[in-house]
Coordinates of C-alpha atoms and ligand atoms in Angstrom, one line a residue:
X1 CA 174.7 100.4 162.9
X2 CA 171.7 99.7 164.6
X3 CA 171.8 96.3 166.1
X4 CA 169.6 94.3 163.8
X5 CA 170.6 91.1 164.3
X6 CA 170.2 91.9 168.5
X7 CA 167.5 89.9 170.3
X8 CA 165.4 91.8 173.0
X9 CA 162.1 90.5 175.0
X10 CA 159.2 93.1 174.8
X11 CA 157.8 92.7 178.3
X12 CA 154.3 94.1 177.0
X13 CA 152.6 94.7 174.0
X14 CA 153.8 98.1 172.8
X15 CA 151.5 100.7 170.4
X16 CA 151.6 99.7 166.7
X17 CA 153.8 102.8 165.8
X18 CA 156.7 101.7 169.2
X19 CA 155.9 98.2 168.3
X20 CA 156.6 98.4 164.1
X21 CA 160.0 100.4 165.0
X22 CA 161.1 98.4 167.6
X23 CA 160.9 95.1 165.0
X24 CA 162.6 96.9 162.3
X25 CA 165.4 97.3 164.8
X26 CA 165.9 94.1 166.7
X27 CA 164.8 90.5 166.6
X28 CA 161.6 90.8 169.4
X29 CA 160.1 88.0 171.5
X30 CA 157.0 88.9 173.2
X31 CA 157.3 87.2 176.4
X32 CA 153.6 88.4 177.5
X33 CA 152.6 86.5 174.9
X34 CA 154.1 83.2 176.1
X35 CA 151.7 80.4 177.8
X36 CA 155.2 79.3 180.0
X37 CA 156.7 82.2 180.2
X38 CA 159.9 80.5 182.1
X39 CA 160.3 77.8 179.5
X40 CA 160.9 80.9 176.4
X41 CA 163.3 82.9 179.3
X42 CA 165.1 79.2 179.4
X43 CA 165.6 78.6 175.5
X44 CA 165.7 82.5 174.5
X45 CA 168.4 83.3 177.5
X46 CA 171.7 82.6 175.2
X47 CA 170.7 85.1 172.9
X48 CA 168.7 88.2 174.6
X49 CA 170.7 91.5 175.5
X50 CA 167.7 93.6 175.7
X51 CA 164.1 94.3 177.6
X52 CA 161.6 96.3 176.1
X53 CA 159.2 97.1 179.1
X54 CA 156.9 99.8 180.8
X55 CA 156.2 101.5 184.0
X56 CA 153.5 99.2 185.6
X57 CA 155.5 96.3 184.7
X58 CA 159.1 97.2 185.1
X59 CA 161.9 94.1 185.1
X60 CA 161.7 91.3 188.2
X61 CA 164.7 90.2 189.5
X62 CA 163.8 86.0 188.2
X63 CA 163.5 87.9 184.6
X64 CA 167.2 89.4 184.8
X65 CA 168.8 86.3 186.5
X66 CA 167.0 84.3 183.4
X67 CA 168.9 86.1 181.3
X68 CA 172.6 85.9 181.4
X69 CA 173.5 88.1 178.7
X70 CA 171.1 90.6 179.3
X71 CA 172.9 94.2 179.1
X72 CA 170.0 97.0 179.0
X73 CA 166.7 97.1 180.4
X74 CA 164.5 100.0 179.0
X75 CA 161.7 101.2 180.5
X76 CA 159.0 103.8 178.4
X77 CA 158.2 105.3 181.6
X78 CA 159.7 108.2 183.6
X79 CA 159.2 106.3 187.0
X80 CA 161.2 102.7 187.1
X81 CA 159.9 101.9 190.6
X82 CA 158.8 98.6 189.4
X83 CA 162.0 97.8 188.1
X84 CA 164.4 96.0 190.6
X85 CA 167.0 98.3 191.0
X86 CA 169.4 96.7 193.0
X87 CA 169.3 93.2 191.1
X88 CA 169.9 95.5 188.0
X89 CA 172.8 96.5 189.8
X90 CA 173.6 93.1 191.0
X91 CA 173.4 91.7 187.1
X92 CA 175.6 94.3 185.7
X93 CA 172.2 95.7 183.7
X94 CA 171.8 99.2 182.7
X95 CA 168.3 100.4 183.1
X96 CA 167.3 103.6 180.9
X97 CA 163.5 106.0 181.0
X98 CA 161.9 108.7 179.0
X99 CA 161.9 111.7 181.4
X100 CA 160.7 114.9 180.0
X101 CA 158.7 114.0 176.4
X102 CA 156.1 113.2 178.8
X103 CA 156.0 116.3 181.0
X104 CA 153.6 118.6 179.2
X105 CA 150.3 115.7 178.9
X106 CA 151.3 114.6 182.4
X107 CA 150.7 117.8 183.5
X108 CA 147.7 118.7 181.7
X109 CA 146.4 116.0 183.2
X110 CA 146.8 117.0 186.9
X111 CA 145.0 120.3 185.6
X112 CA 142.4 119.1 184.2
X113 CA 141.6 116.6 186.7
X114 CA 141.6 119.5 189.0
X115 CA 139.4 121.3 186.7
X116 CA 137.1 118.5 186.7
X117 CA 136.8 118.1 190.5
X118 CA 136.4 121.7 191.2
X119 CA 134.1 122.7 188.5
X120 CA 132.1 118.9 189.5
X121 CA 132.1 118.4 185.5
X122 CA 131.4 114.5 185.6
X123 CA 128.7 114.6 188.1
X124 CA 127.2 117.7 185.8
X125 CA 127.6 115.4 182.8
X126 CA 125.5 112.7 184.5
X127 CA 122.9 115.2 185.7
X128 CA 122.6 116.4 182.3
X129 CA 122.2 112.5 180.4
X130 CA 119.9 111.1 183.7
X131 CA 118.2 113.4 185.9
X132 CA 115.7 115.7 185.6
X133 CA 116.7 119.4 184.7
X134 CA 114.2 121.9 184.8
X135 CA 114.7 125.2 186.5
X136 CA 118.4 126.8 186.5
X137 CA 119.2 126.4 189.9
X138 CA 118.6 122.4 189.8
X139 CA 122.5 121.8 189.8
X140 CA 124.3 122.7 192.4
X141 CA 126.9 125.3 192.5
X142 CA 130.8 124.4 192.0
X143 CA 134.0 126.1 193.0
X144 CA 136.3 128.3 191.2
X145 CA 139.8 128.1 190.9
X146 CA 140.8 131.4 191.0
X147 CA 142.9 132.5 194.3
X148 CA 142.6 128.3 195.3
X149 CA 145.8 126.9 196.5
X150 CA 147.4 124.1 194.2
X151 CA 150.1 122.4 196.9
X152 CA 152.3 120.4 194.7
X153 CA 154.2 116.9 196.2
X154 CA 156.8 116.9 194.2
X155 CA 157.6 119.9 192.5
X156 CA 160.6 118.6 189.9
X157 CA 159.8 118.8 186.1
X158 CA 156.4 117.8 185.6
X159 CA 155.4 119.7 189.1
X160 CA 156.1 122.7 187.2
X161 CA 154.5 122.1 184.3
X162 CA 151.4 121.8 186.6
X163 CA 152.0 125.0 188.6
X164 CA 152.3 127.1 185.7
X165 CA 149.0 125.7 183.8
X166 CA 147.7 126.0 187.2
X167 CA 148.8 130.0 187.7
X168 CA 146.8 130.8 184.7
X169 CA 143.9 129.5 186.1
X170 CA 144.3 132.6 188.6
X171 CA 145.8 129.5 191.2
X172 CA 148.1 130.5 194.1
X173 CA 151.3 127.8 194.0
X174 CA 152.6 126.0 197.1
X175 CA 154.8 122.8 197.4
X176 CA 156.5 120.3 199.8
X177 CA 159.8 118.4 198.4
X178 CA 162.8 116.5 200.2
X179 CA 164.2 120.2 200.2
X180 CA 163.2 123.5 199.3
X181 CA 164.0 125.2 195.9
X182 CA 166.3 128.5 195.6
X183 CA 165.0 128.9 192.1
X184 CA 161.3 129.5 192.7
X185 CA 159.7 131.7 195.3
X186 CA 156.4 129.5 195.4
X187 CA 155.3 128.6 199.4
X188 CA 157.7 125.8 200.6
X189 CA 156.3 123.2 203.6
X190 CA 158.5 120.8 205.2
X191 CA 155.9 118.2 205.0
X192 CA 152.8 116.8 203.6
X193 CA 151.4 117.6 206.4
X194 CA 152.1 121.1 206.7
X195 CA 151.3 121.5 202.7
X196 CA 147.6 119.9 203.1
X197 CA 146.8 122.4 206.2
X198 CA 147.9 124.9 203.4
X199 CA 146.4 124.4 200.2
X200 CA 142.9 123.6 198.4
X201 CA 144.3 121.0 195.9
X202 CA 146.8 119.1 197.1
X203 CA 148.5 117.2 193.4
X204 CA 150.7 114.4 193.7
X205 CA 153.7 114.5 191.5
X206 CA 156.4 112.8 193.3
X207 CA 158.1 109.3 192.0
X208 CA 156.9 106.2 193.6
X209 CA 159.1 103.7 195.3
X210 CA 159.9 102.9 199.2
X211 CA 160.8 106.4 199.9
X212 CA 157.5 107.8 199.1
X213 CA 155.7 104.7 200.5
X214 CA 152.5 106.0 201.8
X215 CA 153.6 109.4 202.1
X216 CA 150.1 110.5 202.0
X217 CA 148.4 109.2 205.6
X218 CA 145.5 109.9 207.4
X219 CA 147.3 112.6 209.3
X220 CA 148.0 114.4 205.8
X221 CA 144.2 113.8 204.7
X222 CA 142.8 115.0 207.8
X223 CA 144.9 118.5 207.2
X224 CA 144.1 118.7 203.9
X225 CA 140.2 118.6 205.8
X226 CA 136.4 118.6 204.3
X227 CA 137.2 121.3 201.8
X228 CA 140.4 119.9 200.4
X229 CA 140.5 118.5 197.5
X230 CA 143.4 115.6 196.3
X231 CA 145.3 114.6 192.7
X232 CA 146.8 111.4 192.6
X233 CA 148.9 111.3 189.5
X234 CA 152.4 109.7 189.9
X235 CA 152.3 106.0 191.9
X236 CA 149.2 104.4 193.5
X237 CA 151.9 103.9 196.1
X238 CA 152.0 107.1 197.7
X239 CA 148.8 106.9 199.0
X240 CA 147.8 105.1 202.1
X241 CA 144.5 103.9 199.5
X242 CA 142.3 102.8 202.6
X243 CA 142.9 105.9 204.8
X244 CA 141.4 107.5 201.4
X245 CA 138.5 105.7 200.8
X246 CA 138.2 106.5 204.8
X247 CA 137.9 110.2 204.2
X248 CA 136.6 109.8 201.4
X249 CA 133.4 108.0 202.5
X250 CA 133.2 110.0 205.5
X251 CA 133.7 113.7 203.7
X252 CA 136.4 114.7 205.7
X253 CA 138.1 115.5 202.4
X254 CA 136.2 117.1 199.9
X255 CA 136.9 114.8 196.8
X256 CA 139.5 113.5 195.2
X257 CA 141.2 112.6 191.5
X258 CA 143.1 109.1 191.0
X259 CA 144.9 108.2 188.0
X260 CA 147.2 105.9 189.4
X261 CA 146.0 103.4 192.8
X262 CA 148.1 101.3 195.0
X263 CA 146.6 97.9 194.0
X264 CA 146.7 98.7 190.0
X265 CA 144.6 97.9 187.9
X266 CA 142.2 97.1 191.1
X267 CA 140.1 99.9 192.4
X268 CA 138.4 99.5 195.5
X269 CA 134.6 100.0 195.4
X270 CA 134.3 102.2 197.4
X271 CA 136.1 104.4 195.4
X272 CA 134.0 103.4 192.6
X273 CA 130.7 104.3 194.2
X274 CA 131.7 107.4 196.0
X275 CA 130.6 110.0 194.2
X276 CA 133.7 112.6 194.8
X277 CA 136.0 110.8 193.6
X278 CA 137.2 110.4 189.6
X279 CA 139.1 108.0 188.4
X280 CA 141.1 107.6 185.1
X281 CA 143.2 105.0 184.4
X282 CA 146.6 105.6 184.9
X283 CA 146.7 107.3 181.1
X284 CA 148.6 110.4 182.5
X285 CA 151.1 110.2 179.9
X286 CA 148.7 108.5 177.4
X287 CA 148.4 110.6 174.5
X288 CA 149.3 109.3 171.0
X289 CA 151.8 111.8 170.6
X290 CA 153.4 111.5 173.8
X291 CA 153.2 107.5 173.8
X292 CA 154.7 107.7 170.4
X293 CA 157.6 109.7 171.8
X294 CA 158.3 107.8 174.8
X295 CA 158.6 105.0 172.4
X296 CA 160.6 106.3 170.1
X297 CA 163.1 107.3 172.9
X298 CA 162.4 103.6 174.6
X299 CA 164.0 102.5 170.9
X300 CA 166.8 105.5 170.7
X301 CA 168.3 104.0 174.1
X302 CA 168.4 100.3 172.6
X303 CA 169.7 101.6 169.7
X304 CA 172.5 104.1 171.6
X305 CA 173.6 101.3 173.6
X306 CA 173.6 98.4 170.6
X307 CA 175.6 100.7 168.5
X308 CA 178.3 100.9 171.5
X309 CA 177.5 104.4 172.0
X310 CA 176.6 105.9 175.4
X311 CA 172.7 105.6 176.5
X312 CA 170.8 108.9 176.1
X313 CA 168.5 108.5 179.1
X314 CA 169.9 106.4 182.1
X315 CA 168.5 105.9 184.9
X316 CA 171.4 105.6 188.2
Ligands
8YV401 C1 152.8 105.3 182.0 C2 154.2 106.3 183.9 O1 151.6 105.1 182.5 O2 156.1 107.3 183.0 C3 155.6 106.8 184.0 O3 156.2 106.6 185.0 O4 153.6 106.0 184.9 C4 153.5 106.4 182.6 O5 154.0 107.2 181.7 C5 153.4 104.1 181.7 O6 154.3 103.5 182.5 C6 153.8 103.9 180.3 O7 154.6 102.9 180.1

């Protein structure tokens, strides 16, 4: 069975295709939707068992202990960092992802943003549309990628898919993790540090949270230097965002790619006028098909667990 008479709270407002299953499924209150948002938690919180929510948004601790009979929380997103954890715990909640459907657009991502810094293509599509083009030397030249370094933070699932798309752009691999890999033979630093003195593109794949808390610093930008280039593509939080826009501004790196920033959705300025920099917005894994997928396994886990069966994706 799958639960339909089970009442969940949809934290955000989900594509049509998540959104129209999700409803077939389970009763759904859209809290986002609500003008007092703690009055619906007070007269919905007899009957929901379920959250329906995303990456950026995650679960609060004041949403779970509004919601006594809450028993899953789950997340379409591969990182839960901005779900709390440890009240989860506290609650007695099990909190499930979608890991791995969204690998392959995640990664093409990284690649192409690393595509478009080295090859300049955004400032070569302004040139084009506003300035004057008349000889063939007018723009100036880019950088190849071929025999470049790509130094991956984070080399688990997605951090592969990256260095392989990357390889057959001729790109030598190198990486930094907690620990080293027996299963590859790519260059392994110890740090950040040592990985930035050591690459050309330095991609950031790792998961957000306290333990990657500005793991990027000005020590690691100043190694990375005025030829380095950096991806930012897993949690705004990584990054030490003013000890960018320093280097940045400065040219002591030589550009840089952000999906993802630590104040999300604000973006400094600075970042916005600086013209090496390129910014997307946060849409690594934002792809119809990939969306739809991560949606369809956001529904799967509900479903799973409603049904009494075991979760497919949990997150510990
Ligand atoms: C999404 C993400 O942007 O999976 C993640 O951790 O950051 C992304 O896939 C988003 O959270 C979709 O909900």
């Amino acid at each position: 069975m799958s639960g339909n008479q089970v009442e969940v709270v949809a934290l955000i407002d989900f594509p049509e295709v998540t959104d129209k299953r999700l409803r077939e499924n389970f009763v759904v209150h859209n809290l986002y939707e609500a003008d007092d948002q703690a009055a619906m938690l007070k007269e919905l919180a007899p009957r929901v068992r379920g959250v329906a929510t995303m990456g950026q948004i995650g679960c609060t601790a004041e949403i779970m202990a509004a919601l006594p009979n809450l028993e899953i929380i789950s997340c379409y997103a591969v990182g839960v960092d901005a779900v709390d954890m440890p009240a989860a715990r506290e609650h007695d909640v099990i909190v499930t992802n979608t890991p791995d459907v969204l690998n392959d657009c995640v990664a093409d991502l990284a690649v192409g943003l690393t595509i478009s810094l080295l090859r300049d293509i955004p400032n070569a599509d302004h040139f084009v549309r506003n300035e004057p083009w008349y000889t063939p030397t007018d723009y100036p030249l880019t950088r190849a990628l071929g025999g470049k370094t790509l130094g991956v933070v984070g080399l688990g699932r997605i951090g592969m898919g990256a260095a392989k798309r990357a390889q057959a752009f001729g790109m030598n691999i190198a990486y930094h993790n907690r620990s080293k890999r027996d299963d590859v033979d790519f260059a392994y630093y110890a740090s950040p540090a040592e990985l930035a003195a050591n690459c050309d593109v330095m991609v950031l794949l790792c998961p957000g949270g306290p333990a990657t808390q500005h793991l990027i610093d000005k020590d690691v930008l100043d190694a990375l230097g005025p030829d380095g280039f950096l991806v930012s593509i897993s949690r705004g939080t990584v990054v030490d965002e003013a000890a960018l826009v320093d280097a940045l501004v400065n040219n002591r790196i030589a550009g840089a790619a952000m999906d993802v920033f630590e104040h999300e959705p604000q973006v400094p300025d600075a970042l916005k006028q600086a013209r090496n920099v390129i910014l997307t917005p946060h849409m690594g894994s934002g792809t119809r098909e990939t969306r739809a997928a991560m949606g369809n396994l956001m529904i799967d886990n509900l479903i799973a667990h409603f049904s009494g069966k075991p979760v497919l994706t949990r997150v510990e």
